[in-house]
Amino acid sequence: MKWIKFYLPDAYSPTMEQLVYFHDHTMSIITSITILICILLNSLLWNKLIDLNMNEHQMIETWWTILPTIVLFLIAIPSLKILYSMEELINPTISIKSMGHQWYWSYEYSDKFCKELESYMKYNKKNDFRLLEVDNKMKAPFLTQIRMIFSSSDVLHSWTIPCLGIKMDAVPGRINQSSLMIKKPGIFMGQCSEICGANHSFMPIMLESIKLNKFIKWIS
């Protein structure tokens, strides 16, 4: 991501791909409506002809009521489809629990091998990503269905990685879950997006996507 970039980040999960497609679909509708309204306003400003019969034209009033309803359906149907697909869990292979603390994250792998790690933000060095580098990265295999479980030990947090299309609140005393599948290897970064206190911006998230056999060696 660059600071001058006006578009969404590249998608590295099926969910984020669908969100990008939905964004393009919605923006094309909004752009078309904006252009049409500008043309109509320009016509009204410069047109000096007056048609008294047009002021009470019931057919035009009917159509400008029906057309916005159709447009809303064109936006609502794919939106609901993506919403339901984001909540659906598809036979997860691995479950990873993420706990939010003030001001760090902890991760727990407890399917077959019990492994826990705490992820703190590192101080800035020359080659580090500012406010995004952590001492212990969360590791996960790519092309594998993962179930993410979220909770908190103190206040509200939000586990967010934009390029993976995942954002889930970590609520104390409650467990939330989300499905995740990474399509490519790499390092993906995010931050706590909940205003959970004075230092919530110092809770970076760094996920490293690796091959499944390397992940098994690491966790065992």
PDB file of C-alpha atoms in Angstrom:
ATOM      1  CA  MET A   1       0.000   0.000   0.000  1.00  0.00           C
ATOM      2  CA  LYS A   2       1.159   3.506  -0.853  1.00  0.00           C
ATOM      3  CA  TRP A   3      -0.193   6.671   0.738  1.00  0.00           C
ATOM      4  CA  ILE A   4      -1.198   8.041  -2.692  1.00  0.00           C
ATOM      5  CA  LYS A   5      -3.192   4.924  -3.613  1.00  0.00           C
ATOM      6  CA  PHE A   6      -6.930   5.533  -4.014  1.00  0.00           C
ATOM      7  CA  TYR A   7      -7.959   1.925  -4.638  1.00  0.00           C
ATOM      8  CA  LEU A   8      -8.498  -1.043  -2.341  1.00  0.00           C
ATOM      9  CA  PRO A   9      -5.473  -3.219  -1.440  1.00  0.00           C
ATOM     10  CA  ASP A  10      -4.775  -6.305  -3.539  1.00  0.00           C
ATOM     11  CA  ALA A  11      -6.954  -9.249  -2.521  1.00  0.00           C
ATOM     12  CA  TYR A  12      -5.275 -12.348  -1.106  1.00  0.00           C
ATOM     13  CA  SER A  13      -8.385 -14.244  -0.009  1.00  0.00           C
ATOM     14  CA  PRO A  14     -11.664 -15.220  -1.719  1.00  0.00           C
ATOM     15  CA  THR A  15     -13.624 -12.984   0.650  1.00  0.00           C
ATOM     16  CA  MET A  16     -11.581  -9.920  -0.220  1.00  0.00           C
ATOM     17  CA  GLU A  17     -11.898 -10.705  -3.934  1.00  0.00           C
ATOM     18  CA  GLN A  18     -15.677 -10.708  -3.595  1.00  0.00           C
ATOM     19  CA  LEU A  19     -15.548  -7.429  -1.653  1.00  0.00           C
ATOM     20  CA  VAL A  20     -13.443  -5.838  -4.419  1.00  0.00           C
ATOM     21  CA  TYR A  21     -15.900  -7.031  -7.081  1.00  0.00           C
ATOM     22  CA  PHE A  22     -18.794  -5.669  -5.039  1.00  0.00           C
ATOM     23  CA  HIS A  23     -17.001  -2.337  -4.658  1.00  0.00           C
ATOM     24  CA  ASP A  24     -16.502  -2.089  -8.443  1.00  0.00           C
ATOM     25  CA  HIS A  25     -20.125  -3.100  -9.062  1.00  0.00           C
ATOM     26  CA  THR A  26     -21.470  -0.466  -6.636  1.00  0.00           C
ATOM     27  CA  MET A  27     -19.157   2.279  -7.892  1.00  0.00           C
ATOM     28  CA  SER A  28     -20.242   1.659 -11.499  1.00  0.00           C
ATOM     29  CA  ILE A  29     -23.886   2.130 -10.449  1.00  0.00           C
ATOM     30  CA  ILE A  30     -23.081   5.273  -8.442  1.00  0.00           C
ATOM     31  CA  THR A  31     -21.038   6.723 -11.323  1.00  0.00           C
ATOM     32  CA  SER A  32     -23.855   6.071 -13.806  1.00  0.00           C
ATOM     33  CA  ILE A  33     -26.424   7.735 -11.525  1.00  0.00           C
ATOM     34  CA  THR A  34     -24.137  10.742 -10.966  1.00  0.00           C
ATOM     35  CA  ILE A  35     -23.594  11.226 -14.703  1.00  0.00           C
ATOM     36  CA  LEU A  36     -27.333  10.931 -15.387  1.00  0.00           C
ATOM     37  CA  ILE A  37     -28.201  13.475 -12.673  1.00  0.00           C
ATOM     38  CA  CYS A  38     -25.585  15.917 -14.013  1.00  0.00           C
ATOM     39  CA  ILE A  39     -27.035  15.616 -17.531  1.00  0.00           C
ATOM     40  CA  LEU A  40     -30.576  16.200 -16.246  1.00  0.00           C
ATOM     41  CA  LEU A  41     -29.504  19.190 -14.151  1.00  0.00           C
ATOM     42  CA  ASN A  42     -27.689  20.677 -17.118  1.00  0.00           C
ATOM     43  CA  SER A  43     -30.784  20.170 -19.246  1.00  0.00           C
ATOM     44  CA  LEU A  44     -32.990  21.891 -16.653  1.00  0.00           C
ATOM     45  CA  LEU A  45     -30.656  24.862 -16.307  1.00  0.00           C
ATOM     46  CA  TRP A  46     -30.304  25.581 -20.018  1.00  0.00           C
ATOM     47  CA  ASN A  47     -33.652  24.427 -21.351  1.00  0.00           C
ATOM     48  CA  LYS A  48     -36.195  27.264 -21.572  1.00  0.00           C
ATOM     49  CA  LEU A  49     -39.077  25.184 -22.923  1.00  0.00           C
ATOM     50  CA  ILE A  50     -42.001  24.542 -20.564  1.00  0.00           C
ATOM     51  CA  ASP A  51     -44.478  21.713 -20.946  1.00  0.00           C
ATOM     52  CA  LEU A  52     -47.403  22.063 -18.552  1.00  0.00           C
ATOM     53  CA  ASN A  53     -48.575  18.501 -19.233  1.00  0.00           C
ATOM     54  CA  MET A  54     -45.225  17.188 -17.990  1.00  0.00           C
ATOM     55  CA  ASN A  55     -45.754  18.630 -14.496  1.00  0.00           C
ATOM     56  CA  GLU A  56     -48.422  16.025 -13.662  1.00  0.00           C
ATOM     57  CA  HIS A  57     -47.213  13.072 -15.707  1.00  0.00           C
ATOM     58  CA  GLN A  58     -48.121   9.994 -13.661  1.00  0.00           C
ATOM     59  CA  MET A  59     -46.135   7.564 -15.795  1.00  0.00           C
ATOM     60  CA  ILE A  60     -42.876   9.465 -15.193  1.00  0.00           C
ATOM     61  CA  GLU A  61     -43.604   9.592 -11.453  1.00  0.00           C
ATOM     62  CA  THR A  62     -44.206   5.830 -11.484  1.00  0.00           C
ATOM     63  CA  TRP A  63     -40.921   5.099 -13.240  1.00  0.00           C
ATOM     64  CA  TRP A  64     -38.796   7.335 -11.049  1.00  0.00           C
ATOM     65  CA  THR A  65     -40.210   5.406  -8.086  1.00  0.00           C
ATOM     66  CA  ILE A  66     -39.633   1.944  -9.605  1.00  0.00           C
ATOM     67  CA  LEU A  67     -36.122   2.511 -11.001  1.00  0.00           C
ATOM     68  CA  PRO A  68     -34.489   3.425  -7.642  1.00  0.00           C
ATOM     69  CA  THR A  69     -36.062   0.308  -6.137  1.00  0.00           C
ATOM     70  CA  ILE A  70     -34.511  -1.843  -8.875  1.00  0.00           C
ATOM     71  CA  VAL A  71     -31.130  -0.167  -8.304  1.00  0.00           C
ATOM     72  CA  LEU A  72     -31.346  -0.890  -4.569  1.00  0.00           C
ATOM     73  CA  PHE A  73     -32.066  -4.562  -5.313  1.00  0.00           C
ATOM     74  CA  LEU A  74     -29.029  -4.696  -7.632  1.00  0.00           C
ATOM     75  CA  ILE A  75     -26.889  -3.481  -4.717  1.00  0.00           C
ATOM     76  CA  ALA A  76     -28.575  -5.387  -1.875  1.00  0.00           C
ATOM     77  CA  ILE A  77     -28.582  -8.902  -3.395  1.00  0.00           C
ATOM     78  CA  PRO A  78     -24.776  -9.266  -3.904  1.00  0.00           C
ATOM     79  CA  SER A  79     -24.206  -7.511  -0.569  1.00  0.00           C
ATOM     80  CA  LEU A  80     -26.300 -10.087   1.306  1.00  0.00           C
ATOM     81  CA  LYS A  81     -24.625 -12.909  -0.612  1.00  0.00           C
ATOM     82  CA  ILE A  82     -21.167 -11.752   0.507  1.00  0.00           C
ATOM     83  CA  LEU A  83     -22.385 -11.200   4.072  1.00  0.00           C
ATOM     84  CA  TYR A  84     -23.656 -14.768   4.386  1.00  0.00           C
ATOM     85  CA  SER A  85     -20.531 -16.237   2.758  1.00  0.00           C
ATOM     86  CA  MET A  86     -18.303 -14.365   5.238  1.00  0.00           C
ATOM     87  CA  GLU A  87     -20.162 -15.909   8.187  1.00  0.00           C
ATOM     88  CA  GLU A  88     -20.111 -19.462   6.821  1.00  0.00           C
ATOM     89  CA  LEU A  89     -17.518 -21.939   8.105  1.00  0.00           C
ATOM     90  CA  ILE A  90     -16.430 -24.531   5.529  1.00  0.00           C
ATOM     91  CA  ASN A  91     -14.861 -27.558   7.271  1.00  0.00           C
ATOM     92  CA  PRO A  92     -11.866 -25.770   8.827  1.00  0.00           C
ATOM     93  CA  THR A  93      -8.584 -27.670   8.879  1.00  0.00           C
ATOM     94  CA  ILE A  94      -6.949 -25.493  11.541  1.00  0.00           C
ATOM     95  CA  SER A  95      -8.355 -23.387  14.368  1.00  0.00           C
ATOM     96  CA  ILE A  96      -6.397 -20.423  15.694  1.00  0.00           C
ATOM     97  CA  LYS A  97      -7.490 -18.454  18.733  1.00  0.00           C
ATOM     98  CA  SER A  98      -6.563 -14.773  18.947  1.00  0.00           C
ATOM     99  CA  MET A  99      -6.816 -12.993  22.292  1.00  0.00           C
ATOM    100  CA  GLY A 100      -6.658  -9.227  22.590  1.00  0.00           C
ATOM    101  CA  HIS A 101      -4.754  -7.712  25.517  1.00  0.00           C
ATOM    102  CA  GLN A 102      -3.657  -4.225  26.437  1.00  0.00           C
ATOM    103  CA  TRP A 103      -1.613  -3.677  24.279  1.00  0.00           C
ATOM    104  CA  TYR A 104      -0.651  -6.861  22.432  1.00  0.00           C
ATOM    105  CA  TRP A 105      -2.127  -9.974  20.818  1.00  0.00           C
ATOM    106  CA  SER A 106      -1.699 -13.583  21.859  1.00  0.00           C
ATOM    107  CA  TYR A 107      -2.295 -16.601  19.603  1.00  0.00           C
ATOM    108  CA  GLU A 108      -3.136 -20.162  20.557  1.00  0.00           C
ATOM    109  CA  TYR A 109      -2.859 -23.260  18.361  1.00  0.00           C
ATOM    110  CA  SER A 110      -4.623 -26.103  20.147  1.00  0.00           C
ATOM    111  CA  ASP A 111      -5.911 -28.502  17.473  1.00  0.00           C
ATOM    112  CA  LYS A 112      -3.244 -31.217  17.692  1.00  0.00           C
ATOM    113  CA  PHE A 113      -0.182 -29.459  19.066  1.00  0.00           C
ATOM    114  CA  CYS A 114      -0.587 -26.981  21.892  1.00  0.00           C
ATOM    115  CA  LYS A 115       1.383 -23.862  21.015  1.00  0.00           C
ATOM    116  CA  GLU A 116       0.973 -20.327  22.342  1.00  0.00           C
ATOM    117  CA  LEU A 117       2.776 -17.111  21.491  1.00  0.00           C
ATOM    118  CA  GLU A 118       2.489 -13.428  22.324  1.00  0.00           C
ATOM    119  CA  SER A 119       2.900 -10.757  19.672  1.00  0.00           C
ATOM    120  CA  TYR A 120       4.235  -7.354  20.776  1.00  0.00           C
ATOM    121  CA  MET A 121       5.073  -4.396  18.601  1.00  0.00           C
ATOM    122  CA  LYS A 122       8.812  -3.996  18.015  1.00  0.00           C
ATOM    123  CA  TYR A 123      10.633  -0.722  18.379  1.00  0.00           C
ATOM    124  CA  ASN A 124      11.537   0.962  15.139  1.00  0.00           C
ATOM    125  CA  LYS A 125      14.675  -0.174  13.410  1.00  0.00           C
ATOM    126  CA  LYS A 126      16.030   0.757  10.019  1.00  0.00           C
ATOM    127  CA  ASN A 127      14.471  -2.125   8.053  1.00  0.00           C
ATOM    128  CA  ASP A 128      11.295  -2.542  10.113  1.00  0.00           C
ATOM    129  CA  PHE A 129       7.808  -1.464   9.097  1.00  0.00           C
ATOM    130  CA  ARG A 130       6.958   1.472  11.326  1.00  0.00           C
ATOM    131  CA  LEU A 131       4.230   0.655  13.894  1.00  0.00           C
ATOM    132  CA  LEU A 132       3.564  -2.680  12.126  1.00  0.00           C
ATOM    133  CA  GLU A 133       6.543  -4.876  13.013  1.00  0.00           C
ATOM    134  CA  VAL A 134       6.054  -7.500  15.745  1.00  0.00           C
ATOM    135  CA  ASP A 135       8.430  -9.819  17.571  1.00  0.00           C
ATOM    136  CA  ASN A 136       6.355 -12.991  17.005  1.00  0.00           C
ATOM    137  CA  LYS A 137       4.399 -13.276  13.763  1.00  0.00           C
ATOM    138  CA  MET A 138       1.245 -15.331  13.604  1.00  0.00           C
ATOM    139  CA  LYS A 139       1.880 -18.171  11.137  1.00  0.00           C
ATOM    140  CA  ALA A 140      -0.767 -19.872   9.011  1.00  0.00           C
ATOM    141  CA  PRO A 141      -0.688 -22.135   5.934  1.00  0.00           C
ATOM    142  CA  PHE A 142      -2.005 -20.827   2.635  1.00  0.00           C
ATOM    143  CA  LEU A 143      -4.643 -22.628   0.533  1.00  0.00           C
ATOM    144  CA  THR A 144      -5.992 -24.098   3.769  1.00  0.00           C
ATOM    145  CA  GLN A 145      -9.345 -23.420   5.386  1.00  0.00           C
ATOM    146  CA  ILE A 146      -8.738 -21.746   8.742  1.00  0.00           C
ATOM    147  CA  ARG A 147     -11.146 -20.951  11.556  1.00  0.00           C
ATOM    148  CA  MET A 148     -10.207 -17.830  13.491  1.00  0.00           C
ATOM    149  CA  ILE A 149     -11.560 -17.517  17.038  1.00  0.00           C
ATOM    150  CA  PHE A 150     -11.478 -14.111  18.737  1.00  0.00           C
ATOM    151  CA  SER A 151     -11.878 -12.986  22.307  1.00  0.00           C
ATOM    152  CA  SER A 152     -10.434 -10.407  24.685  1.00  0.00           C
ATOM    153  CA  SER A 153      -9.110 -10.409  28.229  1.00  0.00           C
ATOM    154  CA  ASP A 154      -9.848  -6.767  29.068  1.00  0.00           C
ATOM    155  CA  VAL A 155     -11.553  -4.352  26.640  1.00  0.00           C
ATOM    156  CA  LEU A 156     -12.920  -4.384  23.091  1.00  0.00           C
ATOM    157  CA  HIS A 157     -10.385  -5.020  20.328  1.00  0.00           C
ATOM    158  CA  SER A 158     -10.749  -5.629  16.609  1.00  0.00           C
ATOM    159  CA  TRP A 159      -8.536  -8.046  14.656  1.00  0.00           C
ATOM    160  CA  THR A 160      -8.215  -6.579  11.168  1.00  0.00           C
ATOM    161  CA  ILE A 161      -6.155  -7.402   8.076  1.00  0.00           C
ATOM    162  CA  PRO A 162      -7.523  -5.406   5.107  1.00  0.00           C
ATOM    163  CA  CYS A 163      -5.943  -7.374   2.232  1.00  0.00           C
ATOM    164  CA  LEU A 164      -7.489 -10.612   3.585  1.00  0.00           C
ATOM    165  CA  GLY A 165     -10.929  -9.067   4.011  1.00  0.00           C
ATOM    166  CA  ILE A 166     -11.207  -9.999   7.675  1.00  0.00           C
ATOM    167  CA  LYS A 167     -12.284  -7.752  10.518  1.00  0.00           C
ATOM    168  CA  MET A 168     -13.743  -9.195  13.690  1.00  0.00           C
ATOM    169  CA  ASP A 169     -14.295  -7.726  17.145  1.00  0.00           C
ATOM    170  CA  ALA A 170     -12.666  -9.379  20.149  1.00  0.00           C
ATOM    171  CA  VAL A 171     -15.179  -8.980  22.976  1.00  0.00           C
ATOM    172  CA  PRO A 172     -14.343  -9.871  26.616  1.00  0.00           C
ATOM    173  CA  GLY A 173     -16.410 -12.802  27.856  1.00  0.00           C
ATOM    174  CA  ARG A 174     -17.543 -13.750  24.351  1.00  0.00           C
ATOM    175  CA  ILE A 175     -16.091 -15.801  21.497  1.00  0.00           C
ATOM    176  CA  ASN A 176     -16.486 -14.665  17.880  1.00  0.00           C
ATOM    177  CA  GLN A 177     -15.349 -16.710  14.918  1.00  0.00           C
ATOM    178  CA  SER A 178     -14.611 -16.134  11.272  1.00  0.00           C
ATOM    179  CA  SER A 179     -13.448 -18.164   8.283  1.00  0.00           C
ATOM    180  CA  LEU A 180     -10.165 -17.417   6.520  1.00  0.00           C
ATOM    181  CA  MET A 181      -8.339 -18.849   3.530  1.00  0.00           C
ATOM    182  CA  ILE A 182      -5.143 -17.264   2.250  1.00  0.00           C
ATOM    183  CA  LYS A 183      -4.437 -17.722  -1.459  1.00  0.00           C
ATOM    184  CA  LYS A 184      -0.724 -16.846  -1.600  1.00  0.00           C
ATOM    185  CA  PRO A 185       2.349 -16.967   0.634  1.00  0.00           C
ATOM    186  CA  GLY A 186       3.575 -13.722   2.117  1.00  0.00           C
ATOM    187  CA  ILE A 187       3.407 -11.387   5.088  1.00  0.00           C
ATOM    188  CA  PHE A 188       0.148  -9.550   5.710  1.00  0.00           C
ATOM    189  CA  MET A 189      -0.224  -6.692   8.163  1.00  0.00           C
ATOM    190  CA  GLY A 190      -2.988  -4.893   9.987  1.00  0.00           C
ATOM    191  CA  GLN A 191      -3.793  -3.053  13.193  1.00  0.00           C
ATOM    192  CA  CYS A 192      -6.432  -3.056  15.889  1.00  0.00           C
ATOM    193  CA  SER A 193      -9.238  -0.990  14.379  1.00  0.00           C
ATOM    194  CA  GLU A 194     -11.258  -0.612  17.575  1.00  0.00           C
ATOM    195  CA  ILE A 195     -10.735   2.503  19.695  1.00  0.00           C
ATOM    196  CA  CYS A 196      -9.897   0.375  22.726  1.00  0.00           C
ATOM    197  CA  GLY A 197      -7.775   2.876  24.631  1.00  0.00           C
ATOM    198  CA  ALA A 198      -4.899   5.306  24.401  1.00  0.00           C
ATOM    199  CA  ASN A 199      -2.469   2.807  22.868  1.00  0.00           C
ATOM    200  CA  HIS A 200      -4.787   0.862  20.557  1.00  0.00           C
ATOM    201  CA  SER A 201      -2.772   2.022  17.528  1.00  0.00           C
ATOM    202  CA  PHE A 202       0.232   0.160  18.946  1.00  0.00           C
ATOM    203  CA  MET A 203      -1.408  -3.259  18.562  1.00  0.00           C
ATOM    204  CA  PRO A 204      -0.144  -4.344  15.133  1.00  0.00           C
ATOM    205  CA  ILE A 205      -1.051  -7.652  13.507  1.00  0.00           C
ATOM    206  CA  MET A 206       1.449  -9.483  11.330  1.00  0.00           C
ATOM    207  CA  LEU A 207       0.477 -12.769   9.691  1.00  0.00           C
ATOM    208  CA  GLU A 208       2.976 -14.891   7.794  1.00  0.00           C
ATOM    209  CA  SER A 209       1.541 -17.295   5.244  1.00  0.00           C
ATOM    210  CA  ILE A 210       3.712 -20.375   4.622  1.00  0.00           C
ATOM    211  CA  LYS A 211       3.445 -23.827   3.080  1.00  0.00           C
ATOM    212  CA  LEU A 212       1.517 -26.483   4.974  1.00  0.00           C
ATOM    213  CA  ASN A 213       4.536 -28.761   5.515  1.00  0.00           C
ATOM    214  CA  LYS A 214       6.589 -25.849   6.889  1.00  0.00           C
ATOM    215  CA  PHE A 215       3.689 -24.917   9.143  1.00  0.00           C
ATOM    216  CA  ILE A 216       3.518 -28.483  10.518  1.00  0.00           C
ATOM    217  CA  LYS A 217       7.261 -28.448  11.222  1.00  0.00           C
ATOM    218  CA  TRP A 218       6.981 -25.056  12.927  1.00  0.00           C
ATOM    219  CA  ILE A 219       4.051 -25.973  15.130  1.00  0.00           C
ATOM    220  CA  SER A 220       5.480 -29.370  16.146  1.00  0.00           C
TER     221      SER A 220
END
